[in-house]
Each structure stands twice: as structure tokens, then as C-alpha cells.
XYZ file of C-alpha atoms in Angstrom:
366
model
C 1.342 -9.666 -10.304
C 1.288 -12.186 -7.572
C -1.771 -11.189 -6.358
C -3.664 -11.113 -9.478
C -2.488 -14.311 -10.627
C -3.736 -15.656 -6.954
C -7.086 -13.893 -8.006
C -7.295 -15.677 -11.181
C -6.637 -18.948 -9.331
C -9.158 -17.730 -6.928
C -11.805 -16.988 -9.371
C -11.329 -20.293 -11.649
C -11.574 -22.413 -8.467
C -14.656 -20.178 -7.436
C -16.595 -20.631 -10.798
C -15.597 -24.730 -10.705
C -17.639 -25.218 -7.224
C -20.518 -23.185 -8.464
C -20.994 -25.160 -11.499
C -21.025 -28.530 -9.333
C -23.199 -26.640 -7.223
C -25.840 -25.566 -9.836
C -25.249 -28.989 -11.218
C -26.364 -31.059 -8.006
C -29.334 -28.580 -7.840
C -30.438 -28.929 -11.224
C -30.329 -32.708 -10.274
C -32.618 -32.890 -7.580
C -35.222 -29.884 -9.049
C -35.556 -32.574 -11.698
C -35.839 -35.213 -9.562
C -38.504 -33.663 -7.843
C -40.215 -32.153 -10.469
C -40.478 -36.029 -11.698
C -42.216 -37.340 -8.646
C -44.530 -35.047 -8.378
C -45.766 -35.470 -11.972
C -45.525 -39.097 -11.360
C -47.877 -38.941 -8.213
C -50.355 -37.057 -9.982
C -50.560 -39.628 -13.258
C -51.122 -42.156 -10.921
C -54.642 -40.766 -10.087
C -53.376 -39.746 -6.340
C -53.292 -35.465 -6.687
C -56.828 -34.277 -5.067
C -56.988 -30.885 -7.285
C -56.058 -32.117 -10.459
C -54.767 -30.298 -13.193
C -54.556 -27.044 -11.629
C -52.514 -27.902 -9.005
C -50.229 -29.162 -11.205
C -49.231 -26.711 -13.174
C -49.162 -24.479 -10.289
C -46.495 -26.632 -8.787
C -44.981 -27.191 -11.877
C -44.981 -23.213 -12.522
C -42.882 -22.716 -9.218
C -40.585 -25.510 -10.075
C -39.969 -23.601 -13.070
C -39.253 -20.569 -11.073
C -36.998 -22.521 -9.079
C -34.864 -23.026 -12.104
C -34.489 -19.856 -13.317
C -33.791 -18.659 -9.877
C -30.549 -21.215 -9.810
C -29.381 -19.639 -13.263
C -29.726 -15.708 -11.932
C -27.571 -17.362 -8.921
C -24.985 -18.772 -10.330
C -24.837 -15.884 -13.150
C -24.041 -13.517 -9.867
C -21.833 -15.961 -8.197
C -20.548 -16.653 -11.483
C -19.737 -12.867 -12.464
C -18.956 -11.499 -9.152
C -15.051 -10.979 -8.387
C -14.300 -13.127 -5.194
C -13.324 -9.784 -3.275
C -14.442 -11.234 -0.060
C -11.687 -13.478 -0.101
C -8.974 -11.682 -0.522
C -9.809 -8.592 1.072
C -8.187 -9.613 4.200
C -5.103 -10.686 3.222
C -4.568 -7.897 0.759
C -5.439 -5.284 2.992
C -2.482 -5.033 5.647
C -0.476 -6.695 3.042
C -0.500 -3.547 0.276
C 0.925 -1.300 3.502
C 4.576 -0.423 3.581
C 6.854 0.007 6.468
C 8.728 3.681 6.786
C 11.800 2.046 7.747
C 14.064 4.988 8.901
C 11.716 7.551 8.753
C 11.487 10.734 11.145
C 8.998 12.298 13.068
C 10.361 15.893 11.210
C 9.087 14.258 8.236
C 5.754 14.514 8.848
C 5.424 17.199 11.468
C 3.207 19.781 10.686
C 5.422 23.127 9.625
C 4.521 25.169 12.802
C 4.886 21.590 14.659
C 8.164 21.157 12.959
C 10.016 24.839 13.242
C 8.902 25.444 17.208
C 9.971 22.031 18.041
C 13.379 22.786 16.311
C 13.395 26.157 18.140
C 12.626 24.708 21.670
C 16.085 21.969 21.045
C 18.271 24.666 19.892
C 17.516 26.493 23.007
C 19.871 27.654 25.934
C 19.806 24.842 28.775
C 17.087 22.684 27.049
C 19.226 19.760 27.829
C 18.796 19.850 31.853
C 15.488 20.637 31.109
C 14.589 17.740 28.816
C 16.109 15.629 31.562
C 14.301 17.010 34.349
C 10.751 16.706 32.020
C 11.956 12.724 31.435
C 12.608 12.440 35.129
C 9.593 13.599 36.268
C 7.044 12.339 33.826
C 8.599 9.221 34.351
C 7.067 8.898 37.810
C 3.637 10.300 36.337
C 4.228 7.715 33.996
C 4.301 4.491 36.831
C 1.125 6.069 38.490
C -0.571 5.857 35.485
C 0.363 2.351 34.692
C -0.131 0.706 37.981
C -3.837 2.848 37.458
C -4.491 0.511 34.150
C -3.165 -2.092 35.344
C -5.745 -2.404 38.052
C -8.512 -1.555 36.535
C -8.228 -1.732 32.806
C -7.451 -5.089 29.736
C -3.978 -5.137 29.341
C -4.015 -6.626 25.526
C -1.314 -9.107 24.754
C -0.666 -11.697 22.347
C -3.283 -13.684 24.332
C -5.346 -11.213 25.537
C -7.332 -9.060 22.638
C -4.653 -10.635 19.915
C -5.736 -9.087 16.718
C -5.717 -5.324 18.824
C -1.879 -6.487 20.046
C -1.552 -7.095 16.093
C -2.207 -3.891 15.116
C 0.072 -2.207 18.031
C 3.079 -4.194 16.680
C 2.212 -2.890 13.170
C 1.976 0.352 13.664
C 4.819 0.437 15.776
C 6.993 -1.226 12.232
C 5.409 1.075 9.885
C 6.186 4.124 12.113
C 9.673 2.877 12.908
C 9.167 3.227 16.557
C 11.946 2.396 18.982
C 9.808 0.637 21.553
C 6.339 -0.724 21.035
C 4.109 0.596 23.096
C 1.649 -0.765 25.523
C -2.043 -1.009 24.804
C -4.788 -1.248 27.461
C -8.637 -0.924 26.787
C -10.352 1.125 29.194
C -13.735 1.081 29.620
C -15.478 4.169 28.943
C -18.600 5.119 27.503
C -16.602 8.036 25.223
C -14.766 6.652 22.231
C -11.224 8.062 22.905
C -7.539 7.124 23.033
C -4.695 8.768 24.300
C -1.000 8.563 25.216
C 1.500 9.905 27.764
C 3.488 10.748 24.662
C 6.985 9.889 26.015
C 9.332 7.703 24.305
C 11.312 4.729 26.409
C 15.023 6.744 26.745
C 16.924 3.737 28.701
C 13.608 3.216 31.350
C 13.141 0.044 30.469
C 9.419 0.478 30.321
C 7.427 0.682 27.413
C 5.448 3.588 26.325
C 1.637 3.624 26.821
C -1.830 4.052 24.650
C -5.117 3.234 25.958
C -8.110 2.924 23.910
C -11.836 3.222 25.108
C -14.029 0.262 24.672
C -16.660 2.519 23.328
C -13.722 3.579 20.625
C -13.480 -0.365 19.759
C -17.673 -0.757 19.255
C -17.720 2.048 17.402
C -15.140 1.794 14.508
C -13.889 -0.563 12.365
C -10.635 -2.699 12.925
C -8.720 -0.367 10.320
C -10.110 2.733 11.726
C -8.989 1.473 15.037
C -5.480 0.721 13.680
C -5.708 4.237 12.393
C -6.426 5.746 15.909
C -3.798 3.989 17.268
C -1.423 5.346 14.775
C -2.386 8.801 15.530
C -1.387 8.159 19.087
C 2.073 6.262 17.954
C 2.055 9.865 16.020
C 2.528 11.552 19.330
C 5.113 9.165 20.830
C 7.533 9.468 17.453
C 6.935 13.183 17.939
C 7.578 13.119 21.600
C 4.861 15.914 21.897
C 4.698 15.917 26.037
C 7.901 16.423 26.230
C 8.485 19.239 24.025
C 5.362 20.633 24.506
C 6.377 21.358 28.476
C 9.789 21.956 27.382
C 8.091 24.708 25.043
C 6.309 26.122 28.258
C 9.134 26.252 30.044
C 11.288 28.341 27.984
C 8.473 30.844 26.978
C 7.842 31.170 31.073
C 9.792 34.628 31.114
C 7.923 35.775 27.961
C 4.439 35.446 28.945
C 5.169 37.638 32.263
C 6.203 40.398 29.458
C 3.150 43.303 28.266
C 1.842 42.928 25.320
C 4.340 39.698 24.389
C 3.210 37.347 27.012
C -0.624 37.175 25.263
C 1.178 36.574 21.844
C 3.604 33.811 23.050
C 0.552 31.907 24.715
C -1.436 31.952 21.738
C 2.034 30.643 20.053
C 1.587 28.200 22.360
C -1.835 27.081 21.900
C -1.135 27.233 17.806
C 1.649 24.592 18.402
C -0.636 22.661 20.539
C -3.263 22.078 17.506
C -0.485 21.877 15.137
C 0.828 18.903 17.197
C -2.328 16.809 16.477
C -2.546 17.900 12.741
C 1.173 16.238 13.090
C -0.333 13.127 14.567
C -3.273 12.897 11.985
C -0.389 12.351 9.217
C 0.612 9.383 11.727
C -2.573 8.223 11.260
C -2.271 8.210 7.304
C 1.253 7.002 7.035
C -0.036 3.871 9.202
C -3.605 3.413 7.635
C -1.883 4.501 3.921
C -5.578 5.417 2.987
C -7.298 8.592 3.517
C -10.408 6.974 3.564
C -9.605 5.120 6.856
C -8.736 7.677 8.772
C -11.180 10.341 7.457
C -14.265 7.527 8.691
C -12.638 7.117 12.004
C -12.376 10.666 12.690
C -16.106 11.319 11.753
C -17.294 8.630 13.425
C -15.433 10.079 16.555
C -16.650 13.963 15.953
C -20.505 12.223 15.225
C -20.594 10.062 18.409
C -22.312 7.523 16.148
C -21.183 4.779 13.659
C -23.915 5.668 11.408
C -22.017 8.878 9.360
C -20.200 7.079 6.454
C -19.535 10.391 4.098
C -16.357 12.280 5.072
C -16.522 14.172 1.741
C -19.777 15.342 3.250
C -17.991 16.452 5.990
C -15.368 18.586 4.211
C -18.144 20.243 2.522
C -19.248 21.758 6.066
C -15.683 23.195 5.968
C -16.762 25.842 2.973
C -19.812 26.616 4.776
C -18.849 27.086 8.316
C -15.713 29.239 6.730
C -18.554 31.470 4.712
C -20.686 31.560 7.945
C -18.341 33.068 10.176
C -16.636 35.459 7.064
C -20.044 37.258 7.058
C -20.588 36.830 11.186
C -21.315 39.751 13.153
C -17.855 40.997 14.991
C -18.856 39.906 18.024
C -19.478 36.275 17.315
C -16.345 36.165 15.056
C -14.332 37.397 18.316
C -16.495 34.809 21.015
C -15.740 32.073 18.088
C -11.769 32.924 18.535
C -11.291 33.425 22.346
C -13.150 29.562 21.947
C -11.002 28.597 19.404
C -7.745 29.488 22.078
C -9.125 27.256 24.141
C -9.475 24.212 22.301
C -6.954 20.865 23.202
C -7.577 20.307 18.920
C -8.564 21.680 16.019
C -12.342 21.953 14.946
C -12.892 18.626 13.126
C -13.747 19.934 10.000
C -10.466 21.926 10.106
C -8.179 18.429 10.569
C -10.688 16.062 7.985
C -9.569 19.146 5.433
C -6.010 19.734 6.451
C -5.897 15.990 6.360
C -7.483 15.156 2.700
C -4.595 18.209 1.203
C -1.713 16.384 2.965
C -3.095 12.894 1.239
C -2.614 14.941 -1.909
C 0.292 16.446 -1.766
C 4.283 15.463 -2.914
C 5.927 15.129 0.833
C 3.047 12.584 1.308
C 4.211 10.715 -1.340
C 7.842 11.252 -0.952
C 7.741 9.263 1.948
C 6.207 6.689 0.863
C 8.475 6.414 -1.880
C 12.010 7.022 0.426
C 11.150 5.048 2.904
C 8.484 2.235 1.772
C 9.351 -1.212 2.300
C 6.765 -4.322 1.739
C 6.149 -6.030 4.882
């Protein structure tokens, strides 16, 4: 209600200059228009009569080029205004929320699996321990050689950081650095702060930041914040390590490791549902991703994109057996999912109850 009665405001006060405006215009079109017939009765106009009505023609267009203006200025909702402040300002923060909230289900069960297991405790430690160090090798590595953003240093990027970090109810706020980098990409160590001291880390491509829109970027950040919620390094490598003694087994070692690799794409279908929660519009995130799988700013149409997913899925349905089998051993070795697969997986999760269930438990105005 607020915000429409600001519009209203908006509008009135918008309408109120444009009238003074067409007003003053009007003013001097006549004034001018005056001269110039004056000049010519006086005998001093060297082509006569022609000229001016020709002149007096265009200062008749002139006119009714002022009216079409201020009709559009007139009519036209003063979005430009208020899309700025109205856009961060309609998100919610997930105050209290849980990374098992939004984990994916195969995300979700194996993580639950790998906690309850026998000695996972000494091993979580010894994972914290010795990412830790990976951890201070890394950062002294951006340190010296990438932008460290800060309140002073890339402020609107340190902005969104400190957002996403409220919305996703994360216990430390991360670093950011920008790393220059002619591949737009961002990643994380994925490690929550557990009594370090330090704070996590993201880093961000420069060729990411040309490439996408502020509120795509926010959204790519979010995926990563996705990833430190779900603490997916850790468990990940805790996941290895338990299934070590399986994978030496016949016959069960091949289906544990492509367990494995299933969790490992189910992790970043997890961390796309980051991504949403923060941007809290499907749109956002669906553009960011396909500007990432294009390599170019210039593809706009996600829904496009979906479509390919019906296609490539009736492609390889009718494949020859061979191809279907080369297109699976690739699949196992994929880091994430075929893009069409997460724009998809992403667009059903937008639409479905737990979406908006957590919107609804947890949602508070900032």
C-alpha cells in the first residue's frame, strides 16, 4: 500500500513538471513562430511566401510533436523511478532457515547418511583441519593478485555479499574477491567459519561482472552462498571417505562412484535453489545461467532454452545405442548438470509448494 501510494505521489508530481514543461515550450514555439512572421511582413524574407509557410508548416509540426510528448510522458507509469528501490526492497530474509530445506532430495538423504555415519566426527574434523590450510593458501593467492571488494572497494558488489548472506541466514559473511579472468565464473571453497576466525571465501570473474546484470550477479553469488550453507566440500570428501572401502568391492565399487557423481550434480541443483531463494525471481537466475552456458550477453529467452530440454530428451530417446552409452559415460564425468537439465529442474522448483513454504515460514521484510 505504501508503495503504491508513493507511486501515486510519484506520478502526480511527474505529470505537474511535464505540464510546466510543455507549457514553457509552447511559450517560446509561439514566440518564435511570431518573429519569424514578423520578419517576413516587414519586407526582409528573400523567398517570400513559400518560405513561409514552409517554416510555418514545421513550426506546426513542432507543436504537435510537444503534444505526442507529453501524451507519452504523460501516460507512461514512472517505473524508472522506482524500480530501484522496489527491487531489493520486495525480497525477504529466510531468517532461521536450513540448508535441508532446500537441498535437493538425493543432496538431502546422502548428506544425512554421510552424518549418521560411524566415526564421521574425527573425520569431519580432520576435513576442517586440513582444508583449513588449503583454505590460507588460497587466500594469501587472492590477496596478491586479485580486488578484494569492501565497503570502499567495489561497494555496491560488497552490498550484495552482505545481502545474500541475511537472506540466506549465513553465520559468517563471506569474502568476495574479483578475479580477473576472461571466463565468467565464480566459485567457493565451500567451508563454513567453525571457530577459525576467518571468513569464508567467493570469488567472481571480472568477465562474470561484464557479462550479467547486477541482479544476475547477486544471483550467482547466492548460488555460491548455496554451497557454503550446504557445506558441500566438506561433506562431499566426507562422502568419499566413507564409500573408500566400497568402491574397492566388484561390481559395488562402480555403483557407489556413480552414487557419488549423482550427489555431486545434485549438490549444485541444491545451490541453484540458493540462487532463487536470494534472487526470489526465476527470471533472474534463469538469465544469468544462460548467459553463462551462451558465453554471450546477447541470449535473453530462458523459456527458449527449456524448450531445447524436450528436444535434446527426444534426440537421444531415439539415439543409436552407442551414442546413448558415449552420451552417459560423458554425463559421469561432468562437475554439473547439462544446463538445460538445471534451467528445467530450476523453473519446477519455482513452481512448486516447498518453494513457497519457505518463503512463507521464514520470510521477513528487510
Amino acid at each position: 500500500y505504501g508503495r503504491a501510494t508513493d507511486n501515486r505521489r510519484l506520478r502526480q508530481q511527474h505529470i505537474t513538471r511535464t505540464r510546466t514543461y510543455i507549457d514553457e515550450m509552447q511559450g517560446k514555439n509561439k514566440a518564435f513562430c511570431a518573429l519569424v512572421t514578423s520578419s517576413w511582413r516587414g519586407g526582409r524574407t528573400p523567398h517570400g511566401n513559400s518560405m513561409q509557410r514552409k517554416i510555418m508548416a514545421f513550426c506546426a509540426r513542432v507543436r504537435v510533436g510537444f503534444f505526442l510528448a507529453a501524451a507519452v510522458l504523460v501516460l507512461r507509469p514512472p517505473v524508472s523511478l522506482a524500480f530501484s528501490a522496489t527491487a531489493s526492497s520486495r525480497r525477504v530474509s529466510l531468517t532461521g532457515i536450513d540448508a535441508s530445506e532446500f537441498r535437493h532430495p538425493l543432496d538431502k538423504d546422502l548428506t544425512a547418511f554421510v552424518r549418521a555415519a560411524p566415526l564421521s566426527g574425527i573425520g569431519e574434523r580432520a576435513i576442517r583441519r586440513s582444508l583449513a590450510v588449503v583454505e590460507q593458501g588460497v587466500r594469501l593467492d587472492l590477496l596478491g593478485s586479485s580486488i578484494k571488494v569492501s565497503d570502499s572497494q567495489l561497494p555496491e558488489l560488497y552490498e550484495a555479499v552482505q545481502e545474500c548472506s541475511r537472506i540466506l541466514d549465513l553465520e559468517a559473511t563471506p569474502e568476495l574477491y574479483v578475479q580477473s579472468n576472461p571466463q565468467a565464473n565464480a566459485f567457493t571453497l565451500a567451508l563454513r567459519d567453525k571457530g577459525t576466525g576467518t571468513a569464508p571465501i567467493i570469488v567472481v570473474t571480472s568477465a562474470l561482472l561484464d557479462r550479467c546484470t547486477d541482479e544476475e550477479v547477486m544471483a550467482i553469488i547466492g548460488h555460491e552462498c548455496g554451497h557454503l550453507k550446504c557445506e558441500h566440500s566438506l561433506y562431499l570428501t566426507l562422502g568419499g571417505l566413507v564409500s573408500a572401502p566400497l568402491r574397492a568391492l566388484p561390481f559395488v565399487g562402480s555403483q557407489v562412484e556413480s552414487l557419488q557423481q549423482s550427489w555431486r550434480l545434485a549438490a549444485e541443483y541444491s545451490c541453484d535453489r540458493a540462487a532463487l531463494l536470494v534472487a526470489q525471481d526465476v527470471d533472474t537466475v534463469a538469465g544469468a545461467m544462460l548467459k553463462l552456458f551462451a558465453g554471450t550477453a546477447r541470449a535473453t529467452n530462458p523459456q527458449a532454452f527449456v524448450d531445447q530440454t524436450r528436444e535434446y530428451d527426444e534426440l537421444l530417446e531415439g539415439a543409436n545405442p552407442l551414442v546413448r552409452r558415449s552420451v552417459r559415460m560423458q554425463d559421469a564425468q561432468r562437475t554439473h548438470p547439462l544446463p538445460v537439465r538445471r534451467v528445467s529442474e530450476l523453473q519446477k522448483w519455482f513452481a512448486s509448494k516447498d518453494y513457497a513454504k519457505i518463503l512463507q515460514v521464514h520470510g521477513e521484510k528487510d
